[in-house]
Short mmCIF file of C-alpha atoms in Angstrom, two decimals:
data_model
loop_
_atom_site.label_atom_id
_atom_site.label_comp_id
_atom_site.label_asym_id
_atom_site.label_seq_id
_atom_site.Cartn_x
_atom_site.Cartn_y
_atom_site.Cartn_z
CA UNK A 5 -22.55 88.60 -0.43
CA UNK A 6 -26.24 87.72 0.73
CA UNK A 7 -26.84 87.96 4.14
CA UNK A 8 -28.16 85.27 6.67
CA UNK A 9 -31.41 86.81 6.37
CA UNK A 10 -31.57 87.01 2.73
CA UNK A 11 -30.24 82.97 2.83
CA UNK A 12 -32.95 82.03 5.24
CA UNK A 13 -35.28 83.57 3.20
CA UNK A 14 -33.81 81.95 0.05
CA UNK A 15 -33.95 78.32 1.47
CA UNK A 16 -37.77 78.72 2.52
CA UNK A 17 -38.36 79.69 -0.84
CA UNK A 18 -35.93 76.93 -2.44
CA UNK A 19 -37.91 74.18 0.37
CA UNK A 20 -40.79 75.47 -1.01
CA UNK A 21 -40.79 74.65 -4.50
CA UNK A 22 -39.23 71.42 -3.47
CA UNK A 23 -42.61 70.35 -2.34
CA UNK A 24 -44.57 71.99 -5.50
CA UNK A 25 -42.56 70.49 -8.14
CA UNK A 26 -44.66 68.35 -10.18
CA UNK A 27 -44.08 64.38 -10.39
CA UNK A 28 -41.79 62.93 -13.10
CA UNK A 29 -43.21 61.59 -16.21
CA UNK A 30 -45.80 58.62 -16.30
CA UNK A 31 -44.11 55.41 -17.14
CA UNK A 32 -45.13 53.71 -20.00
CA UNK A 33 -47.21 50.87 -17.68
CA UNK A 34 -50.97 51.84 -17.69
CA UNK A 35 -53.51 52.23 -15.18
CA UNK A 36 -55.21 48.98 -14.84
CA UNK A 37 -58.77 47.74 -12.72
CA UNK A 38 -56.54 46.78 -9.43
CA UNK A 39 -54.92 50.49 -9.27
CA UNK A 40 -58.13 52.28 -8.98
CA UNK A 41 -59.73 49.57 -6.67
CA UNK A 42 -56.82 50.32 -4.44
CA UNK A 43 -57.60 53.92 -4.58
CA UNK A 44 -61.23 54.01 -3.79
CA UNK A 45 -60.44 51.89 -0.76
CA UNK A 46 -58.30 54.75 0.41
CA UNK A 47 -60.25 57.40 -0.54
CA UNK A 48 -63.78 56.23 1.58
CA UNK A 49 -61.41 54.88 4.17
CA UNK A 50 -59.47 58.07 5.17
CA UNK A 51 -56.49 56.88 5.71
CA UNK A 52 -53.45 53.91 4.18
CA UNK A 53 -54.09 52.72 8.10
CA UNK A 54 -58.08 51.74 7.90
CA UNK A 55 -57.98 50.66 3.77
CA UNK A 56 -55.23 48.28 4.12
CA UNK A 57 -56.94 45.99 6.40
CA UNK A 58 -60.39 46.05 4.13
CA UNK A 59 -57.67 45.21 0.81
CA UNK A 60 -56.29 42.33 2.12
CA UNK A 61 -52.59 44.37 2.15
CA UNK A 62 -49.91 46.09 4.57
CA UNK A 63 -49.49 49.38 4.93
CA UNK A 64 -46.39 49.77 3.49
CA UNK A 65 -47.35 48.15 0.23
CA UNK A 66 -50.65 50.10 0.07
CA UNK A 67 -48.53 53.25 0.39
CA UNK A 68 -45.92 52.12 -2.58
CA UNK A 69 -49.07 51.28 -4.62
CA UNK A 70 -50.50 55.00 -4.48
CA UNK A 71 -47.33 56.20 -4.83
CA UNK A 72 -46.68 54.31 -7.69
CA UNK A 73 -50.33 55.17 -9.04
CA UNK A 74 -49.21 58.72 -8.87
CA UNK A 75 -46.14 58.48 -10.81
CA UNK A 76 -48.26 56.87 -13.79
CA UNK A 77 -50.68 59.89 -13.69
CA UNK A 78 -48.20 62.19 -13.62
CA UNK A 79 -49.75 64.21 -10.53
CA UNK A 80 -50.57 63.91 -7.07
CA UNK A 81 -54.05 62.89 -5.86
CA UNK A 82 -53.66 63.11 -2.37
CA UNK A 83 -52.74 66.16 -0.08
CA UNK A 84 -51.28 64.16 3.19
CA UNK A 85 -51.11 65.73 6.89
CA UNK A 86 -50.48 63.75 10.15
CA UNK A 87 -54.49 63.83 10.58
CA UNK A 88 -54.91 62.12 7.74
CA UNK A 89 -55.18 63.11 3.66
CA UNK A 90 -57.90 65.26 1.41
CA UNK A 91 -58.22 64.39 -2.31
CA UNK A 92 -56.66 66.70 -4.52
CA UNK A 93 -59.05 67.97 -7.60
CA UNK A 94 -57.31 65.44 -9.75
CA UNK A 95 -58.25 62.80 -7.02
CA UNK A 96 -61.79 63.63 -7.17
CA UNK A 97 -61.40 63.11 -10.74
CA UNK A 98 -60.41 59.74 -10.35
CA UNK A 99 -62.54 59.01 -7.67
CA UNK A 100 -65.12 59.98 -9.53
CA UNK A 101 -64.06 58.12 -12.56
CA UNK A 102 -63.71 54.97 -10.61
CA UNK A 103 -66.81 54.93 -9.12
CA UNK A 104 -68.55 55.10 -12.58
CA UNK A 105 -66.19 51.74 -13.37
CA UNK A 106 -67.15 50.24 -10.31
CA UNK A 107 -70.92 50.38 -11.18
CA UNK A 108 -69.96 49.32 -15.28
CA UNK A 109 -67.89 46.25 -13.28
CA UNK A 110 -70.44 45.04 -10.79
CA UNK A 111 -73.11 45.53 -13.73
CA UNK A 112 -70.99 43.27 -16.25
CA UNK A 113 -70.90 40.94 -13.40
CA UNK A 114 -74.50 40.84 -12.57
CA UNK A 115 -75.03 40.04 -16.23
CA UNK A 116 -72.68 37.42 -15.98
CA UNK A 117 -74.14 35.82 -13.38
CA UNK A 118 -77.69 36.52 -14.93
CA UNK A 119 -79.06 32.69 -16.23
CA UNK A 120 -80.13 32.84 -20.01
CA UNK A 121 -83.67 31.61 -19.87
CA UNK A 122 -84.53 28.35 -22.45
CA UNK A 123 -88.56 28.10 -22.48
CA UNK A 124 -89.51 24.09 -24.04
CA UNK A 125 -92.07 21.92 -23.62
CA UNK A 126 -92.12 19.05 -21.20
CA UNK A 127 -89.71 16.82 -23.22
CA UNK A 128 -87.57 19.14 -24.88
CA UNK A 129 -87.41 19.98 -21.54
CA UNK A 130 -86.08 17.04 -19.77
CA UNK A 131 -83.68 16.14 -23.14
CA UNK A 132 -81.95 19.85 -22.13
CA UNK A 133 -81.72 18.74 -18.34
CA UNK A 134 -80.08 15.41 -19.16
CA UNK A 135 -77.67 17.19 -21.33
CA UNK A 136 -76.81 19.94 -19.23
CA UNK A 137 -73.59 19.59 -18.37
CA UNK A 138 -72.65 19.80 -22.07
CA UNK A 139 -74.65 23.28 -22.08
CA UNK A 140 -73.00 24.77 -18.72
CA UNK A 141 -69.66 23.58 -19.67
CA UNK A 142 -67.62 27.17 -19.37
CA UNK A 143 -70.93 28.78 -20.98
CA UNK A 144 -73.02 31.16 -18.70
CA UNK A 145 -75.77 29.65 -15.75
CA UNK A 146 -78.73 28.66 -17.40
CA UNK A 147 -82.52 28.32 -16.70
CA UNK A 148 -85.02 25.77 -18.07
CA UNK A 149 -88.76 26.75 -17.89
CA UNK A 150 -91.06 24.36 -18.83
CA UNK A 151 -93.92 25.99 -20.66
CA UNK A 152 -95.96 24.62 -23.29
CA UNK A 153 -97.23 28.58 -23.75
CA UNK A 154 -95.93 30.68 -26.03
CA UNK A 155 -93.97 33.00 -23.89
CA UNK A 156 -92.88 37.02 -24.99
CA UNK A 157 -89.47 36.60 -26.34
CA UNK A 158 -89.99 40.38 -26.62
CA UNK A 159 -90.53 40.96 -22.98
CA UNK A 160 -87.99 39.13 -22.39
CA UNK A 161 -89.99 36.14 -20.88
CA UNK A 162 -87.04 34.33 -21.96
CA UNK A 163 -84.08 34.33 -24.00
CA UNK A 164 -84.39 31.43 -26.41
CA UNK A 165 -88.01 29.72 -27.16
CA UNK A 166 -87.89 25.98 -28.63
CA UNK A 167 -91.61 25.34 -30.07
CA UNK A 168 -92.89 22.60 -32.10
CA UNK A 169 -94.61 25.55 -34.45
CA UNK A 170 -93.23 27.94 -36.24
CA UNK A 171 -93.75 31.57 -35.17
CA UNK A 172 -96.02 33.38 -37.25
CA UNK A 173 -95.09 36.93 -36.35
CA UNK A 174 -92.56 38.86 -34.26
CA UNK A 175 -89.30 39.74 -35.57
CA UNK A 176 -87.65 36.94 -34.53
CA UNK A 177 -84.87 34.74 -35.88
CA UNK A 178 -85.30 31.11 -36.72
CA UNK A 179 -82.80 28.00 -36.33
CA UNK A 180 -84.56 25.01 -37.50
CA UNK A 181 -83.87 21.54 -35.52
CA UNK A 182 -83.97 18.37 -35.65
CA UNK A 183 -87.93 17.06 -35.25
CA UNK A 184 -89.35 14.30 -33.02
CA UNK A 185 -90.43 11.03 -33.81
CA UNK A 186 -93.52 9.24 -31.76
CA UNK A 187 -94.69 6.01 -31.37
CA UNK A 188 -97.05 3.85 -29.07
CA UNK A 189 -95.33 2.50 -26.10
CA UNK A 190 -96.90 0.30 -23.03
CA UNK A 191 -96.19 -2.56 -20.84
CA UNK A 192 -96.23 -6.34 -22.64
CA UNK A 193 -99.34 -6.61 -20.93
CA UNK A 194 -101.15 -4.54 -23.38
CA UNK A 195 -99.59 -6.02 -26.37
CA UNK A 196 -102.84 -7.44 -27.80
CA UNK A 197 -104.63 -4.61 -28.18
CA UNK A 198 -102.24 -1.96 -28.48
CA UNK A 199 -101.73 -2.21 -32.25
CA UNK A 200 -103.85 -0.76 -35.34
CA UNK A 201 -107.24 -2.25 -34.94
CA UNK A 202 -107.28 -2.60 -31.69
CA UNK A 203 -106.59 1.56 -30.79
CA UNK A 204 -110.16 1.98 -29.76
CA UNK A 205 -109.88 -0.78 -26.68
CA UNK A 206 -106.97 0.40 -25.73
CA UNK A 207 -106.47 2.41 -22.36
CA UNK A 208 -104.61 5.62 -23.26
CA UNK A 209 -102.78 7.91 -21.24
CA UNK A 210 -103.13 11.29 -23.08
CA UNK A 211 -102.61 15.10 -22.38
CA UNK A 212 -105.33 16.92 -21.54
CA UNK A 213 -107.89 18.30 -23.55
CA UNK A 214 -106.23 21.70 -23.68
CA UNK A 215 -103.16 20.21 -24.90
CA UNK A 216 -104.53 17.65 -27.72
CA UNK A 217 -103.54 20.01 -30.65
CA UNK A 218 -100.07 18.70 -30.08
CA UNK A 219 -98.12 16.18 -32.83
CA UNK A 220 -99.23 13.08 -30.21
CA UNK A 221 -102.43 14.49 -29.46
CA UNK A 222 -103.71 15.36 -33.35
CA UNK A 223 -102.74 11.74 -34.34
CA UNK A 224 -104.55 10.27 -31.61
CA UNK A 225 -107.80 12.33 -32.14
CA UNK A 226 -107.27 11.13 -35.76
CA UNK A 227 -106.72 7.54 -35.74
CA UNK A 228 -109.28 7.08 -32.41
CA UNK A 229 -112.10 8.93 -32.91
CA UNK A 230 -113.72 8.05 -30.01
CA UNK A 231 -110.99 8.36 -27.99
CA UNK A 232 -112.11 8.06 -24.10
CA UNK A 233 -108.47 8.15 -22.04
CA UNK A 234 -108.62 6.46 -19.19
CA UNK A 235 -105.73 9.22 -17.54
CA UNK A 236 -105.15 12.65 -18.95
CA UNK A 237 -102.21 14.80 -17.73
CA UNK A 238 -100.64 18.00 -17.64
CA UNK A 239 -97.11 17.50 -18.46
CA UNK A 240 -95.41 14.39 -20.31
CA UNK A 241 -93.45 13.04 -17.78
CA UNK A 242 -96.74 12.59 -15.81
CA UNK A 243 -97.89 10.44 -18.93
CA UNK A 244 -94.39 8.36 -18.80
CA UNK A 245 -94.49 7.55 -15.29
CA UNK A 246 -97.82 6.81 -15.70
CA UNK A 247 -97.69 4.47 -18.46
CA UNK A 248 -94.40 2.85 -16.60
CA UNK A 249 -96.49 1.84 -13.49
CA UNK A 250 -98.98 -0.02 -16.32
CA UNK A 251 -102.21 2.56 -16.07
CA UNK A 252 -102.73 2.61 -20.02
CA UNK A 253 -100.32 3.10 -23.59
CA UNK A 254 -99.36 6.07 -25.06
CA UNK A 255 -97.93 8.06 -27.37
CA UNK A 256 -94.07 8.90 -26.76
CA UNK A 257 -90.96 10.63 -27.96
CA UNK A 258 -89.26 7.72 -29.44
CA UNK A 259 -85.99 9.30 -27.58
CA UNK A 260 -88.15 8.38 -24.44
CA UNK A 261 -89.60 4.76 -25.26
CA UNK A 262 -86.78 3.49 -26.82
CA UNK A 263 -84.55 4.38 -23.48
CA UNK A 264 -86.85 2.95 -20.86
CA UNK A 265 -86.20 -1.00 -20.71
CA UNK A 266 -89.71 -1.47 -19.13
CA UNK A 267 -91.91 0.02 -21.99
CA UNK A 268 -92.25 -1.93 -25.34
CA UNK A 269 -93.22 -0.39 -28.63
CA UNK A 270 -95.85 -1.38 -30.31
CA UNK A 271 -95.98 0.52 -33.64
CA UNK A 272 -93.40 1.90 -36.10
CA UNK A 273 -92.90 5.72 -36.13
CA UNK A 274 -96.03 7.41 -36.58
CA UNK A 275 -96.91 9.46 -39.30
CA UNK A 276 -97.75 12.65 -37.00
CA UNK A 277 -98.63 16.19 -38.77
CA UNK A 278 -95.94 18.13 -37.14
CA UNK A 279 -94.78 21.95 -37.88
CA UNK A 280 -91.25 21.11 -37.37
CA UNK A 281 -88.42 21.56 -34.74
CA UNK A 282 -88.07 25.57 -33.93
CA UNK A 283 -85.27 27.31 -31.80
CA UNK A 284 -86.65 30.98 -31.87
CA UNK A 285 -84.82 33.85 -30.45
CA UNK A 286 -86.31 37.47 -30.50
CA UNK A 287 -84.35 39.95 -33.15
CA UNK A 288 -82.68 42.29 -30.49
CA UNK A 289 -80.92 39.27 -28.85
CA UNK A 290 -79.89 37.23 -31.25
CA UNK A 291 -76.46 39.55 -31.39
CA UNK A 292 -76.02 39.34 -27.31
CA UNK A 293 -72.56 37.30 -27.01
CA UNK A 294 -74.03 34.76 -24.37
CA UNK A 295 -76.98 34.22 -26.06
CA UNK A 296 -75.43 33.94 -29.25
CA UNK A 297 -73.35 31.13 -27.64
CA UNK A 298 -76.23 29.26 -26.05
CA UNK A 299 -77.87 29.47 -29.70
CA UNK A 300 -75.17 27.84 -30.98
CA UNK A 301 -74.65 25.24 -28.11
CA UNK A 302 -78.03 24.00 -28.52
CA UNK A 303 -78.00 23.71 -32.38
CA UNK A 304 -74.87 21.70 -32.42
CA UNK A 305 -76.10 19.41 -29.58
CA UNK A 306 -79.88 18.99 -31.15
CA UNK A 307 -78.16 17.83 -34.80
CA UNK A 308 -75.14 15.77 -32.54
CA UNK A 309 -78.41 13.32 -31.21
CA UNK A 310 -80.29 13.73 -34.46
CA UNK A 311 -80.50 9.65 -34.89
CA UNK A 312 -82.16 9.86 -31.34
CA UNK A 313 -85.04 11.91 -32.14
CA UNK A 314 -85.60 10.29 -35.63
CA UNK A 315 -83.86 6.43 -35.32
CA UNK A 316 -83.70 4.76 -38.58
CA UNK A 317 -86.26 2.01 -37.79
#
């Protein structure tokens, strides 16, 4: 027979090992996101009591979910006392592991939430605003900058480049689109001498000197030698609103004369020297998912209006 002592000494022992004995098997459901968000709250907090609060959760069920978060590990990760807990070395582990996460998540997010930048000229430009909500729809924030410079799409000036040349060098990828057609537009006042013959009287509204190498601009410079504007702008919406209010003529985007009920046009489609219809995107991010789906977003919607950049008549 043992004696009391010898018992005592056996149920310390036996108490003991209670407490050390490891943590049945994981169950078969893994660790997901939520789980380790719980735990980091805990772990800067201190305590169940001061995390629970910042999570949104009781007490109780913040307790259940470590619990239950050290059942699927198969070990403990928190040493508890009345004062509070320390992290175990496997709970520095995790911590540590869910930190890195943490950063990966709130990266992915920033990306996310990053706009993929479209660079176009004035009325590429203001076709992608007026079909924006096609773009945005469930696709990733975007940013229009309107730029008739050829921006670094290896710099990553922006993401996608739509250009009226072709790029001549770079190591980028080409998606051809859909070109523009021009023609003269003005108010009826100007109908008698807005027509061939007549081009040299006319008061035009042109771009600026800078920006005369353009489709509008080389046909103009062709067919009016002597061209003498009588307003020269910047940007092409300038020249629109201008020509709306009855300054001069001009040459337009047929997608913008034929829409506006005050202008009339007073030529056919002109036979402009154009390069084409570009979407450019530099190599490296032609394989980036959000780009990829912005590429694709734009093609579909430049060849869905095709008859509105090049009408039949």
């Amino acid at each position: 027979m043992l004696r009391a002592s010898s018992l005592s000494r056996d149920a310390k022992v036996f108490r003991s090992d209670r407490k050390e004995m490891p943590l049945p098997p994981p169950p078969a459901r893994p660790v997901n996101w939520d789980d380790l968000r719980l735990f980091l709250a805990v772990a800067r907090c201190g305590s169940v009591a001061r995390a629970a609060p910042q999570l949104g959760l009781s007490q109780p069920t913040v307790s259940r979910a470590l619990s239950a978060l050290e059942r699927s590990l198969g070990h403990n990760l928190l040493l508890r006392s009345r004062s509070g807990f320390t992290l175990t070395p496997e709970g520095e582990a995790l911590r540590d592991r869910a930190e890195r996460i943490e950063a990966q998540v709130a990266a992915a997010v920033a990306s996310n939430q990053t706009p993929i930048r479209i660079t176009a000229g004035g009325w590429i430009s203001r076709f992608l605003a007026q079909n924006m909500a096609v773009l945005l729809d469930d696709g990733p924030p975007l940013e229009i900058v309107n730029s008739y410079s050829f921006v670094d799409l290896a710099t990553a000036e922006a993401d996608i480049a739509i250009r009226h040349r072709r790029p001549e060098r770079g190591y980028v990828v080409l998606r051809a689109l859909p070109d523009l057609a021009f023609a003269v537009y003005g108010r009826p006042q100007f109908a008698d001498i807005a027509r061939p013959g007549a081009w040299q009287r006319a008061p035009w509204v042109t771009f600026d000197a800078a920006q005369m190498g353009f489709q509008s601009g080389r046909w103009l410079l062709r067919e009016v030698p002597d061209l003498q504007p009588r307003l020269r702008c910047t940007q092409g919406v300038n020249i629109h609103d201008a020509v709306r209010a009855g300054v001069g003529i001009a040459v337009l985007p047929r997608f913008v004369g034929d829409a506006d009920p005050v202008l009339q046009r007073f030529s056919p489609s002109l036979a402009v020297d154009g390069g084409g219809l570009w979407l450019v995107v530099h190599e490296d991010r032609r394989e980036a998912p959000r780009v990829a789906a912005v590429v694709e977003r734009l093609v579909a919607l430049f060849h869905h209006h095709r008859r509105l950049f090049q009408p039949d008549d």
